[in-house]
mmCIF file with all atom_site columns, C-alpha atoms and ligand atoms in Angstrom:
data_model
loop_
_atom_site.group_PDB
_atom_site.id
_atom_site.type_symbol
_atom_site.label_atom_id
_atom_site.label_alt_id
_atom_site.label_comp_id
_atom_site.label_asym_id
_atom_site.label_entity_id
_atom_site.label_seq_id
_atom_site.pdbx_PDB_ins_code
_atom_site.Cartn_x
_atom_site.Cartn_y
_atom_site.Cartn_z
_atom_site.occupancy
_atom_site.B_iso_or_equiv
_atom_site.pdbx_formal_charge
_atom_site.auth_seq_id
_atom_site.auth_comp_id
_atom_site.auth_asym_id
_atom_site.auth_atom_id
_atom_site.pdbx_PDB_model_num
ATOM   1   C CA  . MET A 1 1   ? 196.085 202.826 63.668 1.00 95.00 ? 1   MET A CA  1
ATOM   2   C CA  . PRO A 1 2   ? 199.011 205.139 64.471 1.00 97.00 ? 2   PRO A CA  1
ATOM   3   C CA  . LYS A 1 3   ? 199.665 207.948 61.987 1.00 98.00 ? 3   LYS A CA  1
ATOM   4   C CA  . VAL A 1 4   ? 203.117 208.795 60.667 1.00 98.00 ? 4   VAL A CA  1
ATOM   5   C CA  . LEU A 1 5   ? 204.169 212.060 59.002 1.00 98.00 ? 5   LEU A CA  1
ATOM   6   C CA  . ILE A 1 6   ? 207.249 211.970 56.773 1.00 99.00 ? 6   ILE A CA  1
ATOM   7   C CA  . VAL A 1 7   ? 208.645 215.451 56.091 1.00 98.00 ? 7   VAL A CA  1
ATOM   8   C CA  . TYR A 1 8   ? 211.490 216.011 53.640 1.00 99.00 ? 8   TYR A CA  1
ATOM   9   C CA  . TRP A 1 9   ? 213.297 218.636 51.585 1.00 98.00 ? 9   TRP A CA  1
ATOM   10  C CA  . SER A 1 10  ? 214.829 217.737 48.231 1.00 98.00 ? 10  SER A CA  1
ATOM   11  C CA  . LYS A 1 11  ? 216.656 219.616 45.469 1.00 98.00 ? 11  LYS A CA  1
ATOM   12  C CA  . TYR A 1 12  ? 217.188 216.862 42.883 1.00 98.00 ? 12  TYR A CA  1
ATOM   13  C CA  . GLY A 1 13  ? 214.557 214.342 44.012 1.00 98.00 ? 13  GLY A CA  1
ATOM   14  C CA  . ASN A 1 14  ? 216.664 211.705 45.770 1.00 98.00 ? 14  ASN A CA  1
ATOM   15  C CA  . THR A 1 15  ? 215.581 212.597 49.300 1.00 98.00 ? 15  THR A CA  1
ATOM   16  C CA  . LYS A 1 16  ? 211.968 212.601 48.089 1.00 98.00 ? 16  LYS A CA  1
ATOM   17  C CA  . GLN A 1 17  ? 212.483 209.101 46.682 1.00 98.00 ? 17  GLN A CA  1
ATOM   18  C CA  . VAL A 1 18  ? 213.876 207.909 50.028 1.00 98.00 ? 18  VAL A CA  1
ATOM   19  C CA  . ALA A 1 19  ? 210.883 209.461 51.836 1.00 99.00 ? 19  ALA A CA  1
ATOM   20  C CA  . GLU A 1 20  ? 208.509 207.611 49.504 1.00 98.00 ? 20  GLU A CA  1
ATOM   21  C CA  . ALA A 1 21  ? 210.367 204.306 49.943 1.00 98.00 ? 21  ALA A CA  1
ATOM   22  C CA  . ILE A 1 22  ? 210.122 204.648 53.737 1.00 98.00 ? 22  ILE A CA  1
ATOM   23  C CA  . ALA A 1 23  ? 206.374 205.264 53.317 1.00 98.00 ? 23  ALA A CA  1
ATOM   24  C CA  . LYS A 1 24  ? 206.086 202.173 51.103 1.00 98.00 ? 24  LYS A CA  1
ATOM   25  C CA  . GLY A 1 25  ? 207.752 200.068 53.800 1.00 98.00 ? 25  GLY A CA  1
ATOM   26  C CA  . ILE A 1 26  ? 205.395 201.420 56.442 1.00 98.00 ? 26  ILE A CA  1
ATOM   27  C CA  . ASN A 1 27  ? 202.345 200.825 54.239 1.00 98.00 ? 27  ASN A CA  1
ATOM   28  C CA  . GLU A 1 28  ? 203.382 197.232 53.594 1.00 97.00 ? 28  GLU A CA  1
ATOM   29  C CA  . THR A 1 29  ? 203.175 196.429 57.303 1.00 97.00 ? 29  THR A CA  1
ATOM   30  C CA  . LYS A 1 30  ? 199.560 197.700 57.430 1.00 96.00 ? 30  LYS A CA  1
ATOM   31  C CA  . LYS A 1 31  ? 200.377 198.779 60.998 1.00 95.00 ? 31  LYS A CA  1
ATOM   32  C CA  . ALA A 1 32  ? 200.353 202.529 60.486 1.00 97.00 ? 32  ALA A CA  1
ATOM   33  C CA  . GLU A 1 33  ? 198.985 205.188 58.174 1.00 97.00 ? 33  GLU A CA  1
ATOM   34  C CA  . VAL A 1 34  ? 201.534 207.420 56.511 1.00 98.00 ? 34  VAL A CA  1
ATOM   35  C CA  . VAL A 1 35  ? 201.561 210.824 54.836 1.00 98.00 ? 35  VAL A CA  1
ATOM   36  C CA  . VAL A 1 36  ? 204.600 212.189 52.944 1.00 98.00 ? 36  VAL A CA  1
ATOM   37  C CA  . LYS A 1 37  ? 205.011 215.966 52.654 1.00 98.00 ? 37  LYS A CA  1
ATOM   38  C CA  . ASN A 1 38  ? 207.569 218.447 51.391 1.00 98.00 ? 38  ASN A CA  1
ATOM   39  C CA  . VAL A 1 39  ? 208.628 220.658 54.285 1.00 98.00 ? 39  VAL A CA  1
ATOM   40  C CA  . LYS A 1 40  ? 207.716 223.739 52.261 1.00 98.00 ? 40  LYS A CA  1
ATOM   41  C CA  . ASP A 1 41  ? 204.059 222.646 52.290 1.00 98.00 ? 41  ASP A CA  1
ATOM   42  C CA  . THR A 1 42  ? 204.033 221.660 55.962 1.00 98.00 ? 42  THR A CA  1
ATOM   43  C CA  . LYS A 1 43  ? 203.141 223.764 58.982 1.00 98.00 ? 43  LYS A CA  1
ATOM   44  C CA  . PRO A 1 44  ? 204.905 222.707 62.192 1.00 97.00 ? 44  PRO A CA  1
ATOM   45  C CA  . GLU A 1 45  ? 201.538 222.471 64.010 1.00 97.00 ? 45  GLU A CA  1
ATOM   46  C CA  . GLU A 1 46  ? 200.527 219.654 61.640 1.00 98.00 ? 46  GLU A CA  1
ATOM   47  C CA  . VAL A 1 47  ? 202.860 217.357 63.591 1.00 98.00 ? 47  VAL A CA  1
ATOM   48  C CA  . LEU A 1 48  ? 200.297 217.456 66.415 1.00 97.00 ? 48  LEU A CA  1
ATOM   49  C CA  . ASN A 1 49  ? 197.942 215.366 64.233 1.00 97.00 ? 49  ASN A CA  1
ATOM   50  C CA  . TYR A 1 50  ? 200.399 212.451 64.056 1.00 98.00 ? 50  TYR A CA  1
ATOM   51  C CA  . ASP A 1 51  ? 201.884 209.846 66.399 1.00 98.00 ? 51  ASP A CA  1
ATOM   52  C CA  . ALA A 1 52  ? 205.285 209.840 64.727 1.00 98.00 ? 52  ALA A CA  1
ATOM   53  C CA  . LEU A 1 53  ? 207.490 212.198 62.722 1.00 98.00 ? 53  LEU A CA  1
ATOM   54  C CA  . ILE A 1 54  ? 210.149 211.003 60.290 1.00 98.00 ? 54  ILE A CA  1
ATOM   55  C CA  . ILE A 1 55  ? 212.229 213.866 58.934 1.00 98.00 ? 55  ILE A CA  1
ATOM   56  C CA  . GLY A 1 56  ? 214.809 213.854 56.151 1.00 98.00 ? 56  GLY A CA  1
ATOM   57  C CA  . SER A 1 57  ? 217.251 216.190 54.447 1.00 98.00 ? 57  SER A CA  1
ATOM   58  C CA  . PRO A 1 58  ? 220.050 216.076 51.933 1.00 98.00 ? 58  PRO A CA  1
ATOM   59  C CA  . ASN A 1 59  ? 223.507 216.802 53.316 1.00 97.00 ? 59  ASN A CA  1
ATOM   60  C CA  . HIS A 1 60  ? 224.403 220.336 52.285 1.00 97.00 ? 60  HIS A CA  1
ATOM   61  C CA  . GLY A 1 61  ? 227.802 221.341 53.626 1.00 96.00 ? 61  GLY A CA  1
ATOM   62  C CA  . GLY A 1 62  ? 227.894 218.605 56.276 1.00 95.00 ? 62  GLY A CA  1
ATOM   63  C CA  . GLY A 1 63  ? 224.462 219.167 57.784 1.00 97.00 ? 63  GLY A CA  1
ATOM   64  C CA  . PRO A 1 64  ? 220.754 219.413 57.033 1.00 98.00 ? 64  PRO A CA  1
ATOM   65  C CA  . VAL A 1 65  ? 219.390 222.217 54.848 1.00 98.00 ? 65  VAL A CA  1
ATOM   66  C CA  . GLY A 1 66  ? 218.101 225.371 56.556 1.00 98.00 ? 66  GLY A CA  1
ATOM   67  C CA  . GLU A 1 67  ? 214.464 224.509 55.813 1.00 98.00 ? 67  GLU A CA  1
ATOM   68  C CA  . ILE A 1 68  ? 214.723 221.302 57.860 1.00 98.00 ? 68  ILE A CA  1
ATOM   69  C CA  . LYS A 1 69  ? 216.708 222.914 60.682 1.00 98.00 ? 69  LYS A CA  1
ATOM   70  C CA  . ASN A 1 70  ? 214.122 225.704 60.866 1.00 98.00 ? 70  ASN A CA  1
ATOM   71  C CA  . PHE A 1 71  ? 211.214 223.285 60.853 1.00 98.00 ? 71  PHE A CA  1
ATOM   72  C CA  . LEU A 1 72  ? 212.738 221.459 63.842 1.00 98.00 ? 72  LEU A CA  1
ATOM   73  C CA  . LYS A 1 73  ? 213.453 224.811 65.498 1.00 98.00 ? 73  LYS A CA  1
ATOM   74  C CA  . LYS A 1 74  ? 209.808 225.862 65.106 1.00 98.00 ? 74  LYS A CA  1
ATOM   75  C CA  . LEU A 1 75  ? 208.681 222.598 66.714 1.00 98.00 ? 75  LEU A CA  1
ATOM   76  C CA  . GLU A 1 76  ? 210.318 223.810 69.941 1.00 97.00 ? 76  GLU A CA  1
ATOM   77  C CA  . LYS A 1 77  ? 207.390 226.210 70.356 1.00 96.00 ? 77  LYS A CA  1
ATOM   78  C CA  . ILE A 1 78  ? 204.795 223.467 70.047 1.00 95.00 ? 78  ILE A CA  1
ATOM   79  C CA  . ASN A 1 79  ? 203.845 221.274 72.951 1.00 90.00 ? 79  ASN A CA  1
ATOM   80  C CA  . LEU A 1 80  ? 204.711 217.898 71.431 1.00 93.00 ? 80  LEU A CA  1
ATOM   81  C CA  . LYS A 1 81  ? 204.169 215.014 73.799 1.00 91.00 ? 81  LYS A CA  1
ATOM   82  C CA  . GLU A 1 82  ? 205.453 211.476 73.506 1.00 93.00 ? 82  GLU A CA  1
ATOM   83  C CA  . LYS A 1 83  ? 205.724 211.265 69.769 1.00 97.00 ? 83  LYS A CA  1
ATOM   84  C CA  . SER A 1 84  ? 208.005 208.806 68.061 1.00 98.00 ? 84  SER A CA  1
ATOM   85  C CA  . ALA A 1 85  ? 210.641 210.138 65.700 1.00 98.00 ? 85  ALA A CA  1
ATOM   86  C CA  . ALA A 1 86  ? 213.394 209.103 63.311 1.00 98.00 ? 86  ALA A CA  1
ATOM   87  C CA  . VAL A 1 87  ? 215.580 210.900 60.784 1.00 98.00 ? 87  VAL A CA  1
ATOM   88  C CA  . PHE A 1 88  ? 217.136 210.181 57.406 1.00 98.00 ? 88  PHE A CA  1
ATOM   89  C CA  . ASP A 1 89  ? 219.532 211.869 55.020 1.00 98.00 ? 89  ASP A CA  1
ATOM   90  C CA  . THR A 1 90  ? 220.940 211.618 51.548 1.00 98.00 ? 90  THR A CA  1
ATOM   91  C CA  . HIS A 1 91  ? 224.599 212.426 51.042 1.00 98.00 ? 91  HIS A CA  1
ATOM   92  C CA  . ALA A 1 92  ? 227.324 212.147 48.437 1.00 97.00 ? 92  ALA A CA  1
ATOM   93  C CA  . ARG A 1 93  ? 230.284 211.336 50.678 1.00 93.00 ? 93  ARG A CA  1
ATOM   94  C CA  . ASP A 1 94  ? 229.770 212.504 54.244 1.00 80.00 ? 94  ASP A CA  1
ATOM   95  C CA  . ASP A 1 95  ? 228.109 209.403 55.693 1.00 82.00 ? 95  ASP A CA  1
ATOM   96  C CA  . ILE A 1 96  ? 225.993 210.002 58.743 1.00 89.00 ? 96  ILE A CA  1
ATOM   97  C CA  . LYS A 1 97  ? 226.943 213.587 59.626 1.00 92.00 ? 97  LYS A CA  1
ATOM   98  C CA  . THR A 1 98  ? 223.556 215.018 58.713 1.00 97.00 ? 98  THR A CA  1
ATOM   99  C CA  . VAL A 1 99  ? 221.678 212.240 60.477 1.00 98.00 ? 99  VAL A CA  1
ATOM   100 C CA  . GLN A 1 100 ? 223.757 212.880 63.590 1.00 97.00 ? 100 GLN A CA  1
ATOM   101 C CA  . LYS A 1 101 ? 223.082 216.615 63.512 1.00 98.00 ? 101 LYS A CA  1
ATOM   102 C CA  . MET A 1 102 ? 219.318 216.170 63.160 1.00 98.00 ? 102 MET A CA  1
ATOM   103 C CA  . GLU A 1 103 ? 219.326 213.567 65.953 1.00 98.00 ? 103 GLU A CA  1
ATOM   104 C CA  . LYS A 1 104 ? 221.325 215.917 68.193 1.00 98.00 ? 104 LYS A CA  1
ATOM   105 C CA  . GLN A 1 105 ? 218.854 218.754 67.548 1.00 98.00 ? 105 GLN A CA  1
ATOM   106 C CA  . ILE A 1 106 ? 215.954 216.444 68.434 1.00 98.00 ? 106 ILE A CA  1
ATOM   107 C CA  . ARG A 1 107 ? 217.621 215.003 71.562 1.00 98.00 ? 107 ARG A CA  1
ATOM   108 C CA  . GLU A 1 108 ? 218.684 218.360 72.927 1.00 98.00 ? 108 GLU A CA  1
ATOM   109 C CA  . LYS A 1 109 ? 215.776 220.587 71.969 1.00 97.00 ? 109 LYS A CA  1
ATOM   110 C CA  . LEU A 1 110 ? 212.691 218.449 71.448 1.00 98.00 ? 110 LEU A CA  1
ATOM   111 C CA  . PRO A 1 111 ? 212.066 216.271 74.502 1.00 96.00 ? 111 PRO A CA  1
ATOM   112 C CA  . GLY A 1 112 ? 208.572 215.431 73.223 1.00 97.00 ? 112 GLY A CA  1
ATOM   113 C CA  . LEU A 1 113 ? 210.111 213.494 70.319 1.00 98.00 ? 113 LEU A CA  1
ATOM   114 C CA  . LYS A 1 114 ? 211.533 210.083 71.141 1.00 98.00 ? 114 LYS A CA  1
ATOM   115 C CA  . LEU A 1 115 ? 213.995 208.648 68.598 1.00 98.00 ? 115 LEU A CA  1
ATOM   116 C CA  . VAL A 1 116 ? 212.846 205.060 68.055 1.00 98.00 ? 116 VAL A CA  1
ATOM   117 C CA  . ALA A 1 117 ? 215.445 203.895 65.516 1.00 97.00 ? 117 ALA A CA  1
ATOM   118 C CA  . PRO A 1 118 ? 218.948 204.884 64.438 1.00 97.00 ? 118 PRO A CA  1
ATOM   119 C CA  . GLY A 1 119 ? 218.798 207.329 61.520 1.00 98.00 ? 119 GLY A CA  1
ATOM   120 C CA  . LEU A 1 120 ? 219.063 206.150 57.935 1.00 98.00 ? 120 LEU A CA  1
ATOM   121 C CA  . ALA A 1 121 ? 221.873 207.557 55.763 1.00 98.00 ? 121 ALA A CA  1
ATOM   122 C CA  . ALA A 1 122 ? 221.384 206.995 52.032 1.00 98.00 ? 122 ALA A CA  1
ATOM   123 C CA  . GLN A 1 123 ? 224.169 207.647 49.547 1.00 98.00 ? 123 GLN A CA  1
ATOM   124 C CA  . VAL A 1 124 ? 223.845 209.183 46.091 1.00 98.00 ? 124 VAL A CA  1
ATOM   125 C CA  . LYS A 1 125 ? 226.325 208.552 43.280 1.00 97.00 ? 125 LYS A CA  1
ATOM   126 C CA  . GLY A 1 126 ? 228.556 211.381 42.092 1.00 95.00 ? 126 GLY A CA  1
ATOM   127 C CA  . LEU A 1 127 ? 228.692 214.676 43.928 1.00 92.00 ? 127 LEU A CA  1
ATOM   128 C CA  . LEU A 1 128 ? 225.228 216.190 43.638 1.00 95.00 ? 128 LEU A CA  1
ATOM   129 C CA  . LYS A 1 129 ? 222.381 214.823 41.569 1.00 97.00 ? 129 LYS A CA  1
ATOM   130 C CA  . GLY A 1 130 ? 222.570 211.110 42.206 1.00 96.00 ? 130 GLY A CA  1
ATOM   131 C CA  . PRO A 1 131 ? 220.903 208.744 41.420 1.00 98.00 ? 131 PRO A CA  1
ATOM   132 C CA  . LEU A 1 132 ? 220.876 206.824 44.678 1.00 98.00 ? 132 LEU A CA  1
ATOM   133 C CA  . VAL A 1 133 ? 223.384 204.003 45.093 1.00 98.00 ? 133 VAL A CA  1
ATOM   134 C CA  . GLU A 1 134 ? 221.823 200.585 44.341 1.00 98.00 ? 134 GLU A CA  1
ATOM   135 C CA  . GLY A 1 135 ? 220.134 199.090 47.376 1.00 98.00 ? 135 GLY A CA  1
ATOM   136 C CA  . GLU A 1 136 ? 219.476 202.357 49.197 1.00 98.00 ? 136 GLU A CA  1
ATOM   137 C CA  . LEU A 1 137 ? 215.738 202.366 48.411 1.00 98.00 ? 137 LEU A CA  1
ATOM   138 C CA  . ALA A 1 138 ? 215.421 198.778 49.643 1.00 98.00 ? 138 ALA A CA  1
ATOM   139 C CA  . LYS A 1 139 ? 217.134 199.840 52.880 1.00 98.00 ? 139 LYS A CA  1
ATOM   140 C CA  . ALA A 1 140 ? 214.695 202.741 53.156 1.00 98.00 ? 140 ALA A CA  1
ATOM   141 C CA  . GLU A 1 141 ? 211.725 200.359 52.854 1.00 98.00 ? 141 GLU A CA  1
ATOM   142 C CA  . GLU A 1 142 ? 213.197 198.183 55.618 1.00 98.00 ? 142 GLU A CA  1
ATOM   143 C CA  . PHE A 1 143 ? 213.734 201.294 57.736 1.00 98.00 ? 143 PHE A CA  1
ATOM   144 C CA  . GLY A 1 144 ? 210.039 202.145 57.318 1.00 98.00 ? 144 GLY A CA  1
ATOM   145 C CA  . LYS A 1 145 ? 208.967 198.606 58.216 1.00 98.00 ? 145 LYS A CA  1
ATOM   146 C CA  . ASN A 1 146 ? 211.155 198.645 61.313 1.00 97.00 ? 146 ASN A CA  1
ATOM   147 C CA  . ILE A 1 147 ? 209.762 201.973 62.496 1.00 97.00 ? 147 ILE A CA  1
ATOM   148 C CA  . SER A 1 148 ? 206.156 200.895 62.032 1.00 95.00 ? 148 SER A CA  1
ATOM   149 C CA  . GLN A 1 149 ? 206.840 198.047 64.510 1.00 94.00 ? 149 GLN A CA  1
ATOM   150 C CA  . LYS A 1 150 ? 208.084 200.548 67.074 1.00 94.00 ? 150 LYS A CA  1
ATOM   151 C CA  . ILE A 1 151 ? 205.318 203.132 67.259 1.00 92.00 ? 151 ILE A CA  1
HETATM 152 C C1  . FMN X 2 .   ? 224.932 223.070 48.048 1.00 77.16 ? 201 FMN X C1  1
HETATM 153 C C2  . FMN X 2 .   ? 225.250 221.605 48.238 1.00 77.16 ? 201 FMN X C2  1
HETATM 154 C C3  . FMN X 2 .   ? 226.158 221.216 49.206 1.00 77.16 ? 201 FMN X C3  1
HETATM 155 C C4  . FMN X 2 .   ? 226.452 219.857 49.396 1.00 77.16 ? 201 FMN X C4  1
HETATM 156 N N1  . FMN X 2 .   ? 227.338 219.493 50.373 1.00 77.16 ? 201 FMN X N1  1
HETATM 157 C C5  . FMN X 2 .   ? 227.570 218.173 50.603 1.00 77.16 ? 201 FMN X C5  1
HETATM 158 C C6  . FMN X 2 .   ? 228.455 217.774 51.649 1.00 77.16 ? 201 FMN X C6  1
HETATM 159 O O1  . FMN X 2 .   ? 229.046 218.586 52.356 1.00 77.16 ? 201 FMN X O1  1
HETATM 160 N N2  . FMN X 2 .   ? 228.633 216.440 51.851 1.00 77.16 ? 201 FMN X N2  1
HETATM 161 C C7  . FMN X 2 .   ? 228.004 215.486 51.096 1.00 77.16 ? 201 FMN X C7  1
HETATM 162 O O2  . FMN X 2 .   ? 228.195 214.311 51.357 1.00 77.16 ? 201 FMN X O2  1
HETATM 163 N N3  . FMN X 2 .   ? 227.163 215.841 50.097 1.00 77.16 ? 201 FMN X N3  1
HETATM 164 C C8  . FMN X 2 .   ? 226.945 217.156 49.826 1.00 77.16 ? 201 FMN X C8  1
HETATM 165 N N4  . FMN X 2 .   ? 226.100 217.531 48.800 1.00 77.16 ? 201 FMN X N4  1
HETATM 166 C C9  . FMN X 2 .   ? 225.457 216.490 47.974 1.00 77.16 ? 201 FMN X C9  1
HETATM 167 C C10 . FMN X 2 .   ? 224.024 216.287 48.429 1.00 77.16 ? 201 FMN X C10 1
HETATM 168 O O3  . FMN X 2 .   ? 224.004 215.586 49.638 1.00 77.16 ? 201 FMN X O3  1
HETATM 169 C C11 . FMN X 2 .   ? 223.208 215.608 47.325 1.00 77.16 ? 201 FMN X C11 1
HETATM 170 O O4  . FMN X 2 .   ? 223.058 216.546 46.281 1.00 77.16 ? 201 FMN X O4  1
HETATM 171 C C12 . FMN X 2 .   ? 221.843 215.179 47.836 1.00 77.16 ? 201 FMN X C12 1
HETATM 172 O O5  . FMN X 2 .   ? 221.968 214.021 48.617 1.00 77.16 ? 201 FMN X O5  1
HETATM 173 C C13 . FMN X 2 .   ? 220.851 214.936 46.748 1.00 77.16 ? 201 FMN X C13 1
HETATM 174 O O6  . FMN X 2 .   ? 219.584 214.916 47.364 1.00 77.16 ? 201 FMN X O6  1
HETATM 175 P P1  . FMN X 2 .   ? 218.337 215.551 46.613 1.00 77.16 ? 201 FMN X P1  1
HETATM 176 O O7  . FMN X 2 .   ? 218.246 214.847 45.283 1.00 77.16 ? 201 FMN X O7  1
HETATM 177 O O8  . FMN X 2 .   ? 217.178 215.220 47.482 1.00 77.16 ? 201 FMN X O8  1
HETATM 178 O O9  . FMN X 2 .   ? 218.537 217.026 46.472 1.00 77.16 ? 201 FMN X O9  1
HETATM 179 C C14 . FMN X 2 .   ? 225.815 218.874 48.582 1.00 77.16 ? 201 FMN X C14 1
HETATM 180 C C15 . FMN X 2 .   ? 224.892 219.294 47.607 1.00 77.16 ? 201 FMN X C15 1
HETATM 181 C C16 . FMN X 2 .   ? 224.608 220.631 47.409 1.00 77.16 ? 201 FMN X C16 1
HETATM 182 C C17 . FMN X 2 .   ? 223.627 221.046 46.334 1.00 77.16 ? 201 FMN X C17 1
#
């Protein structure tokens, strides 16, 4: 069975919740194994042990947090070959900006990662802490199911 690594960073817990909902969706298909990890506990080389990487960040100032950008940057030094990838964000108001930036970084700098689905942008209520808007976790589960069909 293919193995999927979901890496996230989260300040208030919403991005973690989205990561876990994506994992739930993947698990329900029984087509892939999935591990969810905080980026701070993840070494870039660990990606080599998986067939797919799903990476997520909150929108801070219109883009991903430094920890996620740096993790992707460090992957440039690793010889990743033909792995599937997808991204997700949480945001208060800026829609898909963060998703687009992570996708751009992957397309331009990480040729070994192939984006297999359009990124998921999940909205939180209010300006900072959330909670997530109703329905966003269900969308995240669907996103996970969809990706597990594509790897
Ligand atoms: C320092 C900071 C900057 C932020 N900047 C933006 C922003 O530019 N656009 C936006 O839509 N949300 C912005 N937000 C809201 C975050 O996207 C929101 O707090 C996040 O989705 C919550 O995820 P978390 O619970 O995983 O930390 C910002 C939040 C923080 C703490």
